[in-house]
Amino acid sequence: MKCLRDIGEDALIGKLLKGFPSGNLHTGPGDDCAVVDPGRGRLRLLKTDAIVAGVHFLPEAAAAKVGWKAVARVLSDFAAMGGRPEYLMVTVALPPETPVKWVEGLYRGIRRCLETHGGVLSGGETTAVPEGSAAVISVAGEGSVARGELVLRSGGKPGDVLAVTGRLGGSIAGKHLSFTPRLLEGQWLGRMGARAMMDLSDGLAKDLPRLVKASGCGFEVNSEWVPRTRGSSLEKAVGDGEDYELLVAIPPQKWEAGLKEWPEEFANLTKIGFLTNEGGELSGGWEHFF
Amino acid sequence: MKCLRDIGEDALIGKLLKGFPSGNLHTGPGDDCAVVDPGRGRLRLLKTDAIVAGVHFLPEAAAAKVGWKAVARVLSDFAAMGGRPEYLMVTVALPPETPVKWVEGLYRGIRRCLETHGGVLSGGETTAVPEGSAAVISVAGEGSVARGELVLRSGGKPGDVLAVTGRLGGSIAGKHLSFTPRLLEGQWLGRMGARAMMDLSDGLAKDLPRLVKASGCGFEVNSEWVPRTRGSSLEKAVGDGEDYELLVAIPPQKWEAGLKEWPEEFANLTKIGFLTNEGGELSGGWEHFF
């Protein structure tokens, strides 16, 4: 009998969601968030995400960092649409042997992340998992984005500049627990007319083709342009994942001016290539990543 | 060191949520749902909930029923506010040995519940838990309620009739996996002017005091009036939990007319007592439940 270990997540999700009515969703599953158009005012962004002990964090990780990460991952998805957080709900499923102090630390991290980046905790539930089971922290929530500033994965056009925020690779050394969701950068990019955007959670090598495919384009990237975390090889920079940086496609006529006005306090924005009509032109030793 | 097994969920949640800014929430944590007032139009209801293998369902339970239950529990909370479902997000954390067929069944149940009761799936995520860990299904979502038809737990007044929908007890025999969330009944009760309402998930003996306390009242109930599932003792009817029926407080002047107009196709509505000024007057052998 086929088990989950035998098939990939993308394939599974695609299979499972087939046939679900999408109702009046502006944008359904497949982007960083689903989008609801309430008819007036800001568009609403919906997202759910979970982290699991032993998969997304080590059981011995500092609880406050785990709480921060659980929330920041969802905020990063709002950022990837050009949006901001509004209401967050946290469900925590923990084994009975979990120290109360750990749970308190977890919530301290959740609160710190919301205080820093905005968003109101509008629901919290704890539930037990059997002894020895992995802890699961599930965060669902709602963000919003101004009409006209929403950026999907699918809007890129040939000729657009491909760029990333920050530096890539080596997140496992610590950044994956304490990263800054690029909310200000994402909102800025939405306002300046970015055409496609996503956050890098699985690594550039896996995520770039998703944006390119959603936009119906090809790409041309130069691996030498990819900003690497100090000490990261190219392989780590494009393959490690958990960067939580933004990958963005910007119309060429807006790139130069946009870069000039890019606020100094933001994470760096670095050009790594272009969208093209089709195919993937690679330079600098990318081939084996795709 | 104090562990989760040493303290109750209510105490923990209270402790954890202290100090979180409630922002512009109309109603914060502590009711069946949080409520957001968008300034115009319907009020929005926010809720998150999770079920766990070995705790809320047996691993050998039919997958479609598990999916139904995961969603219906959240819909029951919308019902308890007088509302209806709008957007649901489902996060599924499963061990790698889970058969793909089981996951497909799970989603079939989720879809059937949404098709039957309304609500759009606006996000689905699957994530792995380590081998041997319990499956966790977390459902978060948004409902809505017409302004003026929202019913909180806290609105009850002395003299109000206390009533429940359906019959209580013995849910473990099967109803806990296939119950009907009382959405139509809850909406009707909201329109007819019910003053306090909640859904019965932990059993009348635990849940009634919560509504009474939130309303700042006392109560007088007659255990002989409690509608029991066939074969259920009083003890089971008030203690089993997982009834997912509504407990409601209705102004006495609206009770008679409301009952007369109560649609035949709805679950029965049965008077079990009254709200009083203070204390708990009990008759029929309740004492040891409180």
Coordinates of C-alpha atoms in Angstrom, one line a residue:
Chain A
M1 CA 0.0 0.0 0.0
K2 CA 1.3 3.4 -1.0
C3 CA 2.3 5.5 2.0
L4 CA 3.1 9.2 2.4
R5 CA 6.8 8.5 2.4
D6 CA 6.4 7.3 -1.2
I7 CA 5.0 10.5 -2.7
G8 CA 6.0 14.2 -2.7
E9 CA 4.0 16.9 -0.9
D10 CA 3.2 18.9 -4.0
A11 CA 1.8 15.8 -5.7
L12 CA -0.3 14.9 -2.7
I13 CA -1.7 18.4 -2.1
G14 CA -2.6 18.7 -5.8
K15 CA -4.4 15.4 -5.6
L16 CA -6.2 16.2 -2.4
L17 CA -7.5 19.6 -3.4
K18 CA -8.8 18.6 -6.8
G19 CA -12.6 18.9 -6.8
F20 CA -12.9 21.4 -3.9
P21 CA -15.1 24.2 -4.9
S22 CA -13.1 27.4 -4.7
G23 CA -16.2 29.5 -3.9
N24 CA -15.5 33.2 -4.2
L25 CA -11.8 33.0 -3.6
H26 CA -9.8 35.6 -5.5
T27 CA -6.8 33.3 -5.5
G28 CA -7.1 29.6 -4.4
P29 CA -4.4 27.2 -3.1
G30 CA -1.1 27.2 -4.9
D31 CA 0.2 30.6 -4.0
D32 CA 1.9 31.7 -0.7
C33 CA -1.6 32.6 0.6
A34 CA -5.2 32.3 -0.5
V35 CA -6.8 35.6 -1.3
V36 CA -10.3 36.7 -0.5
D37 CA -11.9 39.9 -2.0
P38 CA -14.4 41.2 0.4
G39 CA -15.7 43.5 -2.3
R40 CA -14.3 46.8 -0.9
G41 CA -11.2 47.8 1.1
R42 CA -8.1 45.7 1.5
L43 CA -7.9 42.2 0.1
R44 CA -7.7 39.5 2.8
L45 CA -4.9 36.9 2.8
L46 CA -5.4 33.5 4.4
K47 CA -2.7 31.1 5.4
T48 CA -2.1 28.0 7.6
D49 CA 1.3 26.4 8.4
A50 CA 2.7 24.1 11.0
I51 CA 6.1 23.2 12.5
V52 CA 6.9 19.8 14.0
A53 CA 9.4 18.8 16.7
G54 CA 12.2 16.7 15.1
V55 CA 11.3 18.0 11.6
H56 CA 11.3 21.8 11.7
F57 CA 13.0 22.3 15.1
L58 CA 15.0 20.1 17.5
P59 CA 13.2 19.3 20.7
E60 CA 16.1 21.0 22.6
A61 CA 15.7 24.3 20.7
A62 CA 14.9 27.3 22.9
A63 CA 11.1 27.4 23.2
A64 CA 10.9 31.2 22.6
K65 CA 12.7 30.7 19.2
V66 CA 10.3 27.9 18.3
G67 CA 7.3 30.2 19.0
W68 CA 8.9 33.0 17.0
K69 CA 9.6 30.6 14.0
A70 CA 6.0 29.2 14.0
V71 CA 4.5 32.7 13.6
A72 CA 7.3 34.2 11.5
R73 CA 6.8 31.5 8.8
V74 CA 3.2 32.6 8.3
L75 CA 4.2 36.3 8.4
S76 CA 6.7 35.5 5.7
D77 CA 3.9 34.3 3.5
F78 CA 1.9 37.5 4.0
A79 CA 5.1 39.4 3.1
A80 CA 5.4 37.3 -0.1
M81 CA 2.0 38.7 -1.3
G82 CA 2.9 42.3 -0.4
G83 CA 0.7 42.2 2.7
R84 CA 0.7 42.6 6.5
P85 CA -0.5 40.4 9.3
E86 CA -3.9 41.0 11.0
Y87 CA -5.2 38.0 13.0
L88 CA -3.3 34.9 14.0
M89 CA -4.5 31.7 15.7
V90 CA -2.2 29.2 17.3
T91 CA -2.9 25.6 18.0
V92 CA -0.3 23.7 20.0
A93 CA -0.4 19.9 20.2
L94 CA 2.0 18.7 22.9
P95 CA 2.8 15.5 24.7
P96 CA 2.0 15.4 28.5
E97 CA 5.7 15.3 29.4
T98 CA 6.2 18.8 28.0
P99 CA 7.4 21.2 30.8
V100 CA 5.0 24.0 31.5
K101 CA 8.0 26.3 31.4
W102 CA 8.6 25.3 27.8
V103 CA 5.1 26.2 26.8
E104 CA 5.4 29.5 28.5
G105 CA 8.6 30.2 26.5
L106 CA 6.9 29.2 23.3
Y107 CA 4.1 31.8 23.9
R108 CA 6.7 34.4 24.8
G109 CA 8.3 33.9 21.4
I110 CA 4.9 34.0 19.7
R111 CA 4.1 37.3 21.5
R112 CA 7.5 38.8 20.7
C113 CA 7.1 38.1 17.0
L114 CA 3.6 39.6 16.9
E115 CA 4.7 42.7 18.9
T116 CA 7.6 43.2 16.5
H117 CA 5.8 42.6 13.3
G118 CA 2.1 43.3 14.0
G119 CA -0.9 41.0 14.1
V120 CA -3.2 40.1 17.0
L121 CA -3.5 36.7 18.6
S122 CA -7.2 35.9 18.1
G123 CA -7.3 32.2 19.2
G124 CA -5.1 29.9 21.1
E125 CA -5.7 26.2 21.7
T126 CA -3.6 23.6 23.4
T127 CA -4.3 19.9 23.0
A128 CA -2.6 16.8 24.1
V129 CA -0.8 14.3 21.9
P130 CA 0.0 10.8 23.3
E131 CA 3.2 10.5 25.3
G132 CA 6.2 10.3 23.1
S133 CA 4.5 11.9 20.1
A134 CA 6.1 14.9 18.4
A135 CA 4.9 18.4 19.3
V136 CA 3.1 20.2 16.5
I137 CA 2.6 24.0 16.4
S138 CA 0.0 25.1 13.9
V139 CA -0.4 28.7 13.1
A140 CA -3.3 30.0 10.9
G141 CA -4.2 33.5 10.2
E142 CA -5.3 36.3 8.2
G143 CA -3.4 39.2 6.6
S144 CA -4.4 42.0 4.3
V145 CA -3.0 43.8 1.3
A146 CA -4.0 47.0 -0.4
R147 CA -5.9 46.5 -3.6
G148 CA -3.4 47.0 -6.4
E149 CA -0.4 46.0 -4.3
L150 CA -1.1 42.3 -4.2
V151 CA 1.7 40.3 -5.8
L152 CA 1.1 36.7 -6.9
R153 CA 3.5 34.1 -8.1
S154 CA 1.9 34.2 -11.5
G155 CA 2.4 37.8 -12.7
G156 CA 6.0 37.6 -14.0
K157 CA 6.7 38.5 -17.6
P158 CA 9.7 37.9 -19.9
G159 CA 12.4 40.6 -19.3
D160 CA 11.5 41.1 -15.6
V161 CA 14.5 41.3 -13.3
L162 CA 14.7 38.4 -10.8
A163 CA 16.0 39.5 -7.4
V164 CA 16.2 38.2 -3.8
T165 CA 16.3 39.9 -0.5
G166 CA 19.1 39.2 2.0
R167 CA 21.5 36.3 1.7
L168 CA 20.9 32.7 1.1
G169 CA 22.1 29.4 2.6
G170 CA 23.2 28.1 6.0
S171 CA 20.0 28.9 7.7
I172 CA 20.2 25.7 9.7
A173 CA 23.0 27.3 11.8
G174 CA 20.4 29.5 13.5
K175 CA 18.6 31.8 11.1
H176 CA 15.8 29.3 10.6
L177 CA 14.7 30.0 14.2
S178 CA 15.2 33.7 14.4
F179 CA 14.7 35.1 10.9
T180 CA 13.0 38.4 10.1
P181 CA 10.0 38.0 7.9
R182 CA 10.5 40.5 5.1
L183 CA 7.2 42.3 5.6
L184 CA 8.5 45.9 5.0
E185 CA 10.4 44.8 2.0
G186 CA 7.4 42.8 0.6
Q187 CA 5.1 45.8 1.0
W188 CA 7.5 48.1 -0.6
L189 CA 7.9 45.7 -3.5
G190 CA 4.1 45.5 -3.9
R191 CA 3.9 49.3 -4.0
M192 CA 6.7 49.7 -6.5
G193 CA 5.0 47.4 -8.9
A194 CA 6.7 44.0 -8.5
R195 CA 5.0 41.5 -10.8
A196 CA 5.6 38.2 -9.1
M197 CA 6.8 37.2 -5.6
M198 CA 7.2 34.3 -3.2
D199 CA 9.1 33.5 -0.1
L200 CA 12.1 31.1 -0.2
S201 CA 11.3 28.3 2.2
D202 CA 12.5 25.2 0.2
G203 CA 15.6 26.8 -1.3
L204 CA 16.0 28.8 -4.5
A205 CA 16.6 25.6 -6.6
K206 CA 13.1 24.3 -5.7
D207 CA 11.3 27.6 -5.3
L208 CA 12.5 29.5 -8.4
P209 CA 11.0 26.9 -10.8
R210 CA 7.7 27.3 -9.0
L211 CA 7.5 31.0 -9.6
V212 CA 8.8 30.7 -13.2
K213 CA 6.2 28.0 -13.9
A214 CA 3.3 29.9 -12.3
S215 CA 4.3 32.9 -14.5
G216 CA 4.5 30.8 -17.6
C217 CA 8.0 32.0 -18.4
G218 CA 11.6 30.8 -18.7
F219 CA 14.5 32.1 -16.7
E220 CA 18.1 33.1 -17.0
V221 CA 20.1 33.3 -13.8
N222 CA 23.7 33.8 -12.9
S223 CA 24.7 31.8 -9.9
E224 CA 27.6 34.1 -9.3
W225 CA 25.1 36.9 -8.5
V226 CA 23.3 34.9 -5.8
P227 CA 24.1 36.6 -2.5
R228 CA 25.4 33.9 -0.1
T229 CA 25.5 33.8 3.6
R230 CA 29.1 34.1 4.8
G231 CA 30.6 30.6 4.5
S232 CA 27.9 29.2 2.3
S233 CA 28.8 27.3 -0.8
L234 CA 26.6 27.8 -3.9
E235 CA 25.2 24.4 -3.2
K236 CA 24.1 25.5 0.3
A237 CA 22.8 28.9 -0.9
V238 CA 20.4 27.4 -3.5
G239 CA 19.7 24.1 -1.8
D240 CA 19.5 24.5 2.0
G241 CA 16.1 26.0 2.2
E242 CA 14.5 27.9 5.1
D243 CA 15.9 31.2 4.0
Y244 CA 12.6 33.0 4.3
E245 CA 13.9 35.6 2.0
L246 CA 11.8 37.0 -0.9
L247 CA 12.2 36.1 -4.5
V248 CA 10.7 38.7 -6.8
A249 CA 10.2 39.6 -10.4
I250 CA 10.3 43.3 -11.2
P251 CA 9.6 45.0 -14.6
P252 CA 13.0 46.2 -16.0
Q253 CA 11.8 49.8 -16.3
K254 CA 11.1 49.9 -12.5
W255 CA 14.2 48.1 -11.4
E256 CA 16.8 50.9 -11.5
A257 CA 14.6 53.5 -9.8
G258 CA 13.4 51.0 -7.3
L259 CA 16.9 50.0 -6.3
K260 CA 17.9 53.7 -5.9
E261 CA 15.0 54.4 -3.5
W262 CA 15.4 51.1 -1.6
P263 CA 15.5 52.1 2.1
E264 CA 18.9 51.6 3.7
E265 CA 17.4 49.8 6.7
F266 CA 15.9 47.1 4.5
A267 CA 17.5 43.8 3.8
N268 CA 19.6 44.1 0.6
L269 CA 17.9 43.5 -2.7
T270 CA 20.1 41.7 -5.2
K271 CA 19.6 41.0 -8.9
I272 CA 20.2 37.3 -9.7
G273 CA 18.9 37.1 -13.3
F274 CA 15.9 37.6 -15.6
L275 CA 12.7 36.0 -16.6
T276 CA 12.8 34.9 -20.3
N277 CA 10.3 33.6 -22.8
E278 CA 11.0 30.0 -22.1
G279 CA 13.5 27.4 -20.9
G280 CA 16.1 27.9 -18.3
E281 CA 19.4 29.5 -19.3
L282 CA 21.9 28.8 -16.6
S283 CA 25.3 30.1 -16.0
G284 CA 27.8 29.5 -13.2
G285 CA 27.1 25.9 -12.5
W286 CA 23.4 25.6 -11.7
E287 CA 22.6 22.6 -13.9
H288 CA 22.6 19.9 -11.3
F289 CA 20.2 21.8 -9.0
F290 CA 17.2 21.6 -11.4
Chain B
M1 CA 9.5 20.2 37.0
K2 CA 5.8 20.8 36.3
C3 CA 4.6 19.2 33.1
L4 CA 1.4 19.6 31.1
R5 CA 0.0 16.5 32.6
D6 CA 0.0 18.3 36.0
I7 CA -2.2 21.2 35.1
G8 CA -5.6 21.7 33.4
E9 CA -6.1 23.2 30.0
D10 CA -8.2 26.1 31.1
A11 CA -5.6 27.2 33.7
L12 CA -2.8 26.9 31.1
I13 CA -4.6 28.8 28.4
G14 CA -5.5 31.6 30.9
K15 CA -1.8 31.8 31.9
L16 CA -0.5 31.8 28.4
L17 CA -2.8 34.4 27.0
K18 CA -2.3 36.9 29.7
G19 CA -0.5 40.0 28.4
F20 CA -1.4 39.5 24.8
P21 CA -2.7 42.7 23.3
S22 CA -6.3 42.1 22.1
G23 CA -6.0 44.8 19.4
N24 CA -9.3 45.7 17.9
L25 CA -10.9 42.3 18.7
H26 CA -14.7 42.7 19.4
T27 CA -14.4 39.6 21.6
G28 CA -11.2 37.9 22.6
P29 CA -10.3 34.4 23.7
G30 CA -12.6 32.7 26.1
D31 CA -15.8 32.4 24.0
D32 CA -16.4 29.7 21.3
C33 CA -14.9 32.0 18.7
A34 CA -13.0 35.3 18.7
V35 CA -15.0 38.1 17.0
V36 CA -13.7 40.8 14.7
D37 CA -15.8 43.8 13.8
P38 CA -14.7 45.0 10.3
G39 CA -16.7 48.2 10.8
R40 CA -19.5 47.4 8.5
G41 CA -21.4 44.4 7.3
R42 CA -21.3 41.0 9.1
L43 CA -19.1 40.4 12.1
R44 CA -16.3 37.9 11.5
L45 CA -15.7 34.8 13.7
L46 CA -12.3 33.3 14.1
K47 CA -11.6 29.8 15.4
T48 CA -8.9 27.2 15.5
D49 CA -9.2 23.6 16.7
A50 CA -7.3 20.3 16.4
I51 CA -8.0 16.6 16.7
V52 CA -5.3 14.0 17.5
A53 CA -5.1 10.3 16.8
G54 CA -5.4 8.3 19.9
V55 CA -7.1 11.2 21.7
H56 CA -10.0 12.5 19.6
F57 CA -10.3 9.5 17.3
L58 CA -8.9 6.0 17.1
P59 CA -6.3 5.4 14.4
E60 CA -8.5 2.7 13.0
A61 CA -11.5 5.1 12.6
A62 CA -12.8 5.6 9.0
A63 CA -10.7 8.4 7.5
A64 CA -13.7 10.2 6.0
K65 CA -15.4 10.4 9.4
V66 CA -12.2 11.8 11.0
G67 CA -12.1 14.5 8.3
W68 CA -15.8 15.3 8.9
K69 CA -15.2 15.6 12.6
A70 CA -12.2 17.9 12.3
V71 CA -14.2 20.4 10.3
A72 CA -17.6 19.9 12.0
R73 CA -16.0 20.8 15.4
V74 CA -15.1 24.2 14.1
L75 CA -18.5 24.7 12.4
S76 CA -20.1 23.8 15.8
D77 CA -18.3 26.8 17.3
F78 CA -19.6 29.1 14.6
A79 CA -23.0 27.7 15.3
A80 CA -22.6 28.5 19.0
M81 CA -22.2 32.2 18.1
G82 CA -25.2 32.2 15.8
G83 CA -23.0 32.2 12.7
R84 CA -22.2 30.4 9.5
P85 CA -18.9 29.1 8.1
E86 CA -17.0 31.1 5.4
Y87 CA -13.3 30.0 4.9
L88 CA -11.6 27.0 6.4
M89 CA -7.9 26.0 6.4
V90 CA -6.8 22.5 7.2
T91 CA -3.3 21.5 8.3
V92 CA -2.6 17.8 8.5
A93 CA 0.5 16.5 10.3
L94 CA 1.0 12.8 9.5
P95 CA 3.6 10.1 10.0
P96 CA 5.3 8.8 6.9
E97 CA 3.7 5.4 7.3
T98 CA 0.2 6.9 6.7
P99 CA -1.4 5.2 3.7
V100 CA -2.2 7.7 0.9
K101 CA -5.7 6.2 0.7
W102 CA -6.3 7.3 4.3
V103 CA -5.4 10.9 3.5
E104 CA -7.6 10.8 0.5
G105 CA -10.5 9.5 2.7
L106 CA -9.7 12.3 5.2
Y107 CA -10.1 14.9 2.6
R108 CA -13.3 13.3 1.3
G109 CA -14.8 13.7 4.7
I110 CA -13.6 17.3 4.9
R111 CA -15.2 18.1 1.5
R112 CA -18.4 16.4 2.4
C113 CA -18.7 18.4 5.6
L114 CA -18.1 21.7 3.7
E115 CA -20.5 20.7 0.9
T116 CA -23.2 19.9 3.4
H117 CA -22.8 22.9 5.7
G118 CA -21.1 25.6 3.7
G119 CA -17.6 27.1 3.8
V120 CA -14.8 27.1 1.3
L121 CA -11.4 25.4 1.8
S122 CA -9.0 28.2 1.5
G123 CA -5.8 26.5 2.5
G124 CA -4.5 23.0 2.9
E125 CA -1.1 21.9 4.1
T126 CA 0.3 18.5 4.8
T127 CA 3.5 18.1 6.9
A128 CA 5.3 15.1 8.2
V129 CA 5.6 14.1 11.8
P130 CA 8.3 11.5 12.8
E131 CA 7.5 7.9 12.4
G132 CA 5.3 6.6 15.2
S133 CA 4.0 10.1 16.2
A134 CA 0.3 10.7 16.4
A135 CA -1.5 12.3 13.5
V136 CA -2.7 15.8 14.2
I137 CA -5.4 17.5 12.1
S138 CA -5.8 21.2 12.8
V139 CA -8.6 23.2 11.3
A140 CA -8.7 27.0 11.5
G141 CA -11.2 29.3 9.9
E142 CA -13.5 32.1 9.6
G143 CA -17.2 32.4 9.9
S144 CA -19.5 35.3 10.0
V145 CA -22.7 36.4 11.8
A146 CA -25.1 39.2 11.1
R147 CA -24.7 42.2 13.4
G148 CA -27.3 41.9 16.1
E149 CA -27.5 38.2 15.8
L150 CA -24.2 37.4 17.6
V151 CA -24.7 35.4 20.7
L152 CA -21.8 35.3 23.3
R153 CA -21.5 33.1 26.4
S154 CA -21.8 36.2 28.6
G155 CA -25.2 37.7 27.7
G156 CA -27.4 35.5 29.9
K157 CA -29.7 37.1 32.6
P158 CA -31.5 35.7 35.6
G159 CA -34.8 34.3 34.6
D160 CA -33.6 33.1 31.1
V161 CA -34.7 29.7 30.1
L162 CA -31.8 27.2 29.7
A163 CA -32.3 24.8 26.9
V164 CA -30.3 22.3 24.8
T165 CA -30.6 21.0 21.3
G166 CA -30.8 17.3 20.5
R167 CA -30.0 14.6 23.1
L168 CA -27.0 14.2 25.3
G169 CA -24.6 11.4 26.2
G170 CA -23.2 8.3 24.6
S171 CA -21.5 10.2 21.8
I172 CA -18.5 7.8 21.9
A173 CA -20.7 5.1 20.3
G174 CA -20.4 6.9 17.0
K175 CA -22.0 10.4 17.1
H176 CA -18.7 12.0 18.0
L177 CA -17.5 11.2 14.5
S178 CA -20.6 12.0 12.5
F179 CA -22.5 14.7 14.4
T180 CA -24.4 17.5 12.7
P181 CA -23.1 20.9 13.7
R182 CA -26.2 22.8 14.7
L183 CA -25.7 25.7 12.4
L184 CA -29.3 26.2 11.4
E185 CA -30.5 26.0 15.0
G186 CA -27.8 28.4 16.2
Q187 CA -28.6 30.9 13.5
W188 CA -32.3 30.7 14.3
L189 CA -31.6 31.1 18.0
G190 CA -29.5 34.2 17.2
R191 CA -32.3 35.7 15.2
M192 CA -34.9 34.9 17.9
G193 CA -32.9 36.8 20.5
A194 CA -31.1 34.1 22.5
R195 CA -28.9 35.9 25.1
A196 CA -26.1 33.4 25.7
M197 CA -25.0 30.2 23.8
M198 CA -22.1 27.7 23.6
D199 CA -21.6 24.3 22.2
L200 CA -21.3 21.3 24.4
S201 CA -18.0 19.7 23.8
D202 CA -16.8 18.7 27.3
G203 CA -20.3 17.7 28.6
L204 CA -23.0 19.7 30.3
A205 CA -21.5 19.3 33.7
K206 CA -18.3 21.1 32.7
D207 CA -19.8 23.4 30.1
L208 CA -22.9 24.8 31.8
P209 CA -20.8 26.3 34.7
R210 CA -18.7 28.1 32.0
L211 CA -21.7 29.8 30.4
V212 CA -23.2 30.6 33.8
K213 CA -20.0 32.1 35.1
A214 CA -19.5 34.1 31.9
S215 CA -23.0 35.5 32.3
G216 CA -22.4 36.3 36.0
C217 CA -25.5 34.3 37.0
G218 CA -26.5 31.3 39.0
F219 CA -28.6 28.4 37.7
E220 CA -31.4 26.1 38.5
V221 CA -31.6 22.9 36.5
N222 CA -33.7 19.8 36.7
S223 CA -31.7 16.7 35.6
E224 CA -35.0 14.9 34.8
W225 CA -35.5 17.4 32.0
V226 CA -32.1 16.7 30.3
P227 CA -32.8 14.9 27.0
R228 CA -30.7 11.8 27.0
T229 CA -29.6 9.7 24.1
R230 CA -31.4 6.3 24.2
G231 CA -29.5 4.1 26.7
S232 CA -27.6 6.9 28.3
S233 CA -27.7 7.3 32.1
L234 CA -27.8 10.8 33.6
E235 CA -24.1 10.4 34.4
K236 CA -23.3 9.8 30.7
A237 CA -25.7 12.5 29.5
V238 CA -24.0 15.2 31.5
G239 CA -20.5 13.8 31.7
D240 CA -19.5 12.1 28.5
G241 CA -18.9 15.2 26.4
E242 CA -18.5 15.5 22.6
D243 CA -22.2 16.1 22.2
Y244 CA -21.7 19.1 20.0
E245 CA -25.2 20.2 20.9
L246 CA -26.0 23.8 21.7
L247 CA -26.7 25.1 25.3
V248 CA -28.6 28.3 25.1
A249 CA -30.2 30.9 27.4
I250 CA -33.4 32.5 26.1
P251 CA -35.3 35.4 27.6
P252 CA -38.5 33.9 29.2
Q253 CA -40.8 36.1 27.1
K254 CA -39.3 34.7 23.9
W255 CA -39.2 31.1 24.9
E256 CA -42.9 30.1 24.3
A257 CA -43.2 31.8 21.0
G258 CA -39.8 30.6 19.9
L259 CA -40.6 27.0 20.7
K260 CA -43.9 27.2 18.8
E261 CA -42.2 28.5 15.7
W262 CA -39.2 26.1 16.0
P263 CA -38.9 24.3 12.6
E264 CA -39.9 20.7 12.7
E265 CA -36.8 19.6 10.7
F266 CA -34.5 21.1 13.4
A267 CA -33.0 19.1 16.3
N268 CA -35.4 19.3 19.3
L269 CA -35.0 22.2 21.7
T270 CA -35.6 21.1 25.3
K271 CA -35.8 23.3 28.4
I272 CA -33.5 22.0 31.2
G273 CA -33.8 24.9 33.7
F274 CA -33.3 28.6 34.3
L275 CA -30.6 31.1 35.0
T276 CA -30.9 32.6 38.5
N277 CA -29.3 35.4 40.4
E278 CA -26.6 33.3 42.0
G279 CA -25.6 29.9 43.2
G280 CA -26.6 26.6 41.6
E281 CA -29.9 25.1 42.6
L282 CA -29.9 21.5 41.6
S283 CA -32.6 18.9 41.6
G284 CA -32.6 15.3 40.4
G285 CA -29.1 14.3 41.5
W286 CA -26.7 16.7 39.9
E287 CA -24.6 17.5 42.9
H288 CA -21.7 15.3 42.3
F289 CA -21.1 16.5 38.8
F290 CA -20.2 20.0 39.9

